[in-house]
Coordinates of C-alpha atoms in Angstrom, one line a residue:
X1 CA 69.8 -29.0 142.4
X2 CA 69.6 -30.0 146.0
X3 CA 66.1 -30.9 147.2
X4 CA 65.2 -30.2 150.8
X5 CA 62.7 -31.7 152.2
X6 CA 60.4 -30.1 155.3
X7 CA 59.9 -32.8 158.2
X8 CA 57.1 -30.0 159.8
X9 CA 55.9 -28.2 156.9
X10 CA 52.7 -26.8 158.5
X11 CA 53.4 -24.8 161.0
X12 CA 54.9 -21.4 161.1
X13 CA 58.8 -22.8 160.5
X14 CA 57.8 -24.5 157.9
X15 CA 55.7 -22.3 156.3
X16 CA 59.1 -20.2 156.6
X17 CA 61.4 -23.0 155.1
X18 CA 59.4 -23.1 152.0
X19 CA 59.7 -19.7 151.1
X20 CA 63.7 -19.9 152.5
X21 CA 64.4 -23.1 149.8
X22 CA 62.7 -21.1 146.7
X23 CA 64.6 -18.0 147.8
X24 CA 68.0 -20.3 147.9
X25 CA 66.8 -21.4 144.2
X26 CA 66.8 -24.8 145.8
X27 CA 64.0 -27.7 145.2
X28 CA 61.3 -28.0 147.3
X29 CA 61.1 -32.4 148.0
X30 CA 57.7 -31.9 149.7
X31 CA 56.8 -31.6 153.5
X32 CA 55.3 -33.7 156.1
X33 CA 53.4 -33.5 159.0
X34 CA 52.0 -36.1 161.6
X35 CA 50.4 -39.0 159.9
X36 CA 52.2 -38.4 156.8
X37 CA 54.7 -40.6 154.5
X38 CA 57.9 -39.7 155.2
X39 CA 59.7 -42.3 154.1
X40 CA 58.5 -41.2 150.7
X41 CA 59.5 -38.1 151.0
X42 CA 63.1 -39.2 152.7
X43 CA 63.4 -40.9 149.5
X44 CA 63.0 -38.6 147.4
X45 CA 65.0 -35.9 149.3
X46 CA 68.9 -35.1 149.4
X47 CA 68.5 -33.8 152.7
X48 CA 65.9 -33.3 155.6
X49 CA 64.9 -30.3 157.6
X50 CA 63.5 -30.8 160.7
X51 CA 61.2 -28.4 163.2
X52 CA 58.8 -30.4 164.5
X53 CA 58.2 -32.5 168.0
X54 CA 60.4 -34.0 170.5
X55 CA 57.7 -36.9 170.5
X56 CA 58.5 -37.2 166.5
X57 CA 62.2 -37.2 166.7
X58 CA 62.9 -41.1 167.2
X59 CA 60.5 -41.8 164.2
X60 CA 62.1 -39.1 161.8
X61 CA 66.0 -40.5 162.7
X62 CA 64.9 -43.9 161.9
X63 CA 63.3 -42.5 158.5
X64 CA 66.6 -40.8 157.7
X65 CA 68.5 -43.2 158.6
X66 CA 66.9 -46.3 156.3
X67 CA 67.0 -43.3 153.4
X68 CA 70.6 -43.0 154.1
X69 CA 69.7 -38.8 154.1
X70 CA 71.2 -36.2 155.9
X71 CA 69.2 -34.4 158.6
X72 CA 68.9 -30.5 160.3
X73 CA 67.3 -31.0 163.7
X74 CA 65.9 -27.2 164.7
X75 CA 63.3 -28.6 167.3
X76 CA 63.5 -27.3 170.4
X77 CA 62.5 -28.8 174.2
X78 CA 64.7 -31.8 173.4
X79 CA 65.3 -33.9 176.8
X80 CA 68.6 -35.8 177.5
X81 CA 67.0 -39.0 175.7
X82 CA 66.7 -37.4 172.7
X83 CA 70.1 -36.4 172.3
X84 CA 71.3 -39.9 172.3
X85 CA 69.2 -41.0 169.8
X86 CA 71.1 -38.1 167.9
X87 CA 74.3 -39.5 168.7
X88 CA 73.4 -42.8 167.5
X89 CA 72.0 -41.6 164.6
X90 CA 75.4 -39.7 163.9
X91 CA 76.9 -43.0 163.2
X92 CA 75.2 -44.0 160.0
X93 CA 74.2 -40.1 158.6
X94 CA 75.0 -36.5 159.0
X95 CA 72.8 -34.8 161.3
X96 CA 73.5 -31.0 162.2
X97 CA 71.4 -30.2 165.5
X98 CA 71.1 -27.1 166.8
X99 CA 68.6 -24.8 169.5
X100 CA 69.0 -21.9 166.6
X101 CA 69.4 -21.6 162.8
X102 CA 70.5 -18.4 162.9
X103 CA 73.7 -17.5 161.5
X104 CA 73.4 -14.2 163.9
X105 CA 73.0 -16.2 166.9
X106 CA 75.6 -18.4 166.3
X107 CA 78.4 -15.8 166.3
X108 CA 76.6 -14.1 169.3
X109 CA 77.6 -18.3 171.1
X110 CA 81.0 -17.7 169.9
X111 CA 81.4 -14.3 171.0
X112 CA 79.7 -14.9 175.0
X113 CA 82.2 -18.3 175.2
X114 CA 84.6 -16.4 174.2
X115 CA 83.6 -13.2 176.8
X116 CA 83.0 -15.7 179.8
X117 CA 86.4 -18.0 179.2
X118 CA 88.0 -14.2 179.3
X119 CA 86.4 -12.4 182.6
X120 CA 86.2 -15.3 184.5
X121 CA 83.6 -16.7 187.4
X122 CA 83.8 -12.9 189.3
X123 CA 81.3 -12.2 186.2
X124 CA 77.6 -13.3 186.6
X125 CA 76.3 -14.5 183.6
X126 CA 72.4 -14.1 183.6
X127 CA 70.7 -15.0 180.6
X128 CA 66.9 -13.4 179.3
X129 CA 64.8 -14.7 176.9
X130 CA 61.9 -13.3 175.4
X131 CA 59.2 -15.2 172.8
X132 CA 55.5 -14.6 171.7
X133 CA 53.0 -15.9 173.8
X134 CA 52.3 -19.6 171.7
X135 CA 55.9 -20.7 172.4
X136 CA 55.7 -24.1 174.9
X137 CA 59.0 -24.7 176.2
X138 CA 61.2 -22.4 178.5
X139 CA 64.1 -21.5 178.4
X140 CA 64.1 -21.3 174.9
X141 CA 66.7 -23.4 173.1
X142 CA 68.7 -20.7 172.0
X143 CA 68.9 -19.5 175.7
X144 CA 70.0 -23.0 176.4
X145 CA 72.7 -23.1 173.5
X146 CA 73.8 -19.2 175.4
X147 CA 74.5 -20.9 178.3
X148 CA 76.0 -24.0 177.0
X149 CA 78.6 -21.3 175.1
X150 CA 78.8 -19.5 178.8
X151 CA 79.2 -22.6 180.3
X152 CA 81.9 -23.9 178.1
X153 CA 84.0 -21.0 178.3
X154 CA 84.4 -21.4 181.9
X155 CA 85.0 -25.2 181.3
X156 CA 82.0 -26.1 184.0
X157 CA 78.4 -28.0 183.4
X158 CA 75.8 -26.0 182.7
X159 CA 73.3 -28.5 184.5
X160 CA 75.2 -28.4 187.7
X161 CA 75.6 -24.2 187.3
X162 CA 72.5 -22.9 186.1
X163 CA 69.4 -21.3 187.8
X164 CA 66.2 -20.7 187.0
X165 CA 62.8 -19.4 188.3
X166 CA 63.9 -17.7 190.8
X167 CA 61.0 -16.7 193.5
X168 CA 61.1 -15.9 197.1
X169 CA 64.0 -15.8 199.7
X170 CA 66.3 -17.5 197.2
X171 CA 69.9 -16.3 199.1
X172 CA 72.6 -14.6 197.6
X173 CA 73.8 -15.4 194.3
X174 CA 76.2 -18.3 193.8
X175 CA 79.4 -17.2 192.1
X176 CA 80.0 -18.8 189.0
X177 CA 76.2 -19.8 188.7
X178 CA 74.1 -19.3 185.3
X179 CA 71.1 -17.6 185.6
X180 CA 67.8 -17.6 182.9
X181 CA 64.7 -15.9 182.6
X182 CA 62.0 -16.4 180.4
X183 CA 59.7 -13.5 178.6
X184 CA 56.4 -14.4 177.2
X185 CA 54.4 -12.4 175.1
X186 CA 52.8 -10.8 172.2
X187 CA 54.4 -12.1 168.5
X188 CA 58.0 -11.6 169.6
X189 CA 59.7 -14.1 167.1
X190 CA 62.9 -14.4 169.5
X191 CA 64.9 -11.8 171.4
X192 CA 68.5 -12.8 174.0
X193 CA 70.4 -11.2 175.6
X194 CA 73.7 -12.3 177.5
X195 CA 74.5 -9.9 180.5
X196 CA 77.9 -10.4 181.9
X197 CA 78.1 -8.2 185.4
X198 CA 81.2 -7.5 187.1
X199 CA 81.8 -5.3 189.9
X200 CA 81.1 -1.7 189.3
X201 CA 80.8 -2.7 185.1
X202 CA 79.0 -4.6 183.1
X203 CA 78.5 -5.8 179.1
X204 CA 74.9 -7.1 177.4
X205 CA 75.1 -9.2 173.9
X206 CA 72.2 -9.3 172.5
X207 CA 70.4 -10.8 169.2
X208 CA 66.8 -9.4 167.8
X209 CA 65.1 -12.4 165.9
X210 CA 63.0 -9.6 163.7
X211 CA 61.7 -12.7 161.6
X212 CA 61.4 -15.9 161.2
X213 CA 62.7 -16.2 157.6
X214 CA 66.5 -15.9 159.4
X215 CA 65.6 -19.3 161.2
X216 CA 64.5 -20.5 157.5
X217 CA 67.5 -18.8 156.0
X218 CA 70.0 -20.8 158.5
X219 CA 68.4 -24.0 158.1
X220 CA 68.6 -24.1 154.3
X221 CA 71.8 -23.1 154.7
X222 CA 72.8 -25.7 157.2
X223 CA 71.0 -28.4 154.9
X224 CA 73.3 -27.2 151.8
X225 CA 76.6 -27.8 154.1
X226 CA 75.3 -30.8 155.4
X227 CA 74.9 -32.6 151.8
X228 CA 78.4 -32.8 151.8
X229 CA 79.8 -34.1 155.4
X230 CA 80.6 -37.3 156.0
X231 CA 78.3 -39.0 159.3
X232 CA 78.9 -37.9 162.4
X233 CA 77.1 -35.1 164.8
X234 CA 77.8 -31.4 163.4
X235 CA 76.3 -27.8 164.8
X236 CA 75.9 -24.5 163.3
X237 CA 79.3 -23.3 164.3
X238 CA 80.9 -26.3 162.4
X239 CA 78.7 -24.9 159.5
X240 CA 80.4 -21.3 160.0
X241 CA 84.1 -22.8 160.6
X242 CA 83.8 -21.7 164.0

């Protein structure tokens, strides 16, 4: 029986994983939070899980890494740094890292790369996001991964193309730019939406988060894949064969 264990296992996600790994009929290795052993409990799991801080990450690859273990990176707010520090560790373990567990959300990447590669740049692409009032960073991850699918459909950088906070006399749109706004409010565990306007018509794909537990679901599930991939840097749509 695989034994996951929770790199975060106090806060709401975790709380969420635990009930996600029993559900799975999968073992439960333990969970940590700041301060705690984790080398212990790397060593004593087949694969790590975790939704923690940006400020944790460089610690918890080098844990995994002496443990020789597998690792699911959910947090979110990660900054260019931290993404070569996953690449890196990509070289000596498996580590699946992704803005959104969700097996939903994932097809709804495929399906707006696959929209944006077809219409083309006369479509605007605008991008809304809504959370519950406690969530830190903006946009959320998962808008971030939705404009990374946009973005590579249209074979442009998202950095370079995207706009945000919009306020003011901001001028006309640019064509071809990537536009986010962020919602905050109430308990809202995660609603996107992916509006695609052309002239005269327009299409919205959307995903309702109505749960956490399909965050928890993914991540277990991304954490049974991983056990058996060789090192190297994976996402959720290598998970789904996408």
């Amino acid at each position: 029986m695989t034994a996951i264990g929770i790199i975060g296992s106090k806060g709401r996600m975790g709380q969420a994983l635990v009930s996600a790994t029993a559900e799975a009929g999968l073992a439960h290795a333990g969970g940590v939070d700041k301060g705690d052993d984790l080398a212990a409990l790397a060593a004593a799991a087949d694969v790590l899980v975790d939704f923690s801080s940006p400020h944790a990450l460089e610690g918890n690859l080098a844990a995994c890494i002496a443990a020789g273990k597998p690792v699911v990176i959910g947090t979110t707010g990660l900054e260019e740094r931290h993404h070569w520090l996953i690449d890196d560790a990509a070289q000596d373990i498996a580590v699946l890292q992704t803005g959104n567990t969700s097996l939903g959300v994932t097809m709804l990447a495929a399906l707006v790369r696959e929209a944006a590669s077809r219409l083309g740049p006369d479509w605007d692409i605008e991008i809304v996001e809504m959370h519950h009032r406690m969530k830190v960073d903006a946009p959320s991850g998962t808008a971030l991964l939705l404009g990374e699918a946009a973005a590579a459909g249209r074979h442009i950088d998202l950095a370079q193309s995207s706009e945000r906070g919009r306020d003011g006399i901001t001028g006309a749109r640019k064509q071809g730019a990537i536009g986010f706004a962020s919602l905050r409010g109430g308990t809202v565990a995660g609603d996107h939406s992916v509006i695609l306007a052309g002239n005269e018509e327009s299409i919205t794909l959307s995903h309702r988060a109505e749960s956490r537990m399909i965050f928890a679901r993914g991540a277990v599930k991304a954490a049974l894949w991983l056990t058996g991939q060789k090192p190297s840097r994976y996402t959720m749509p290598d998970m789904l064969g996408l």
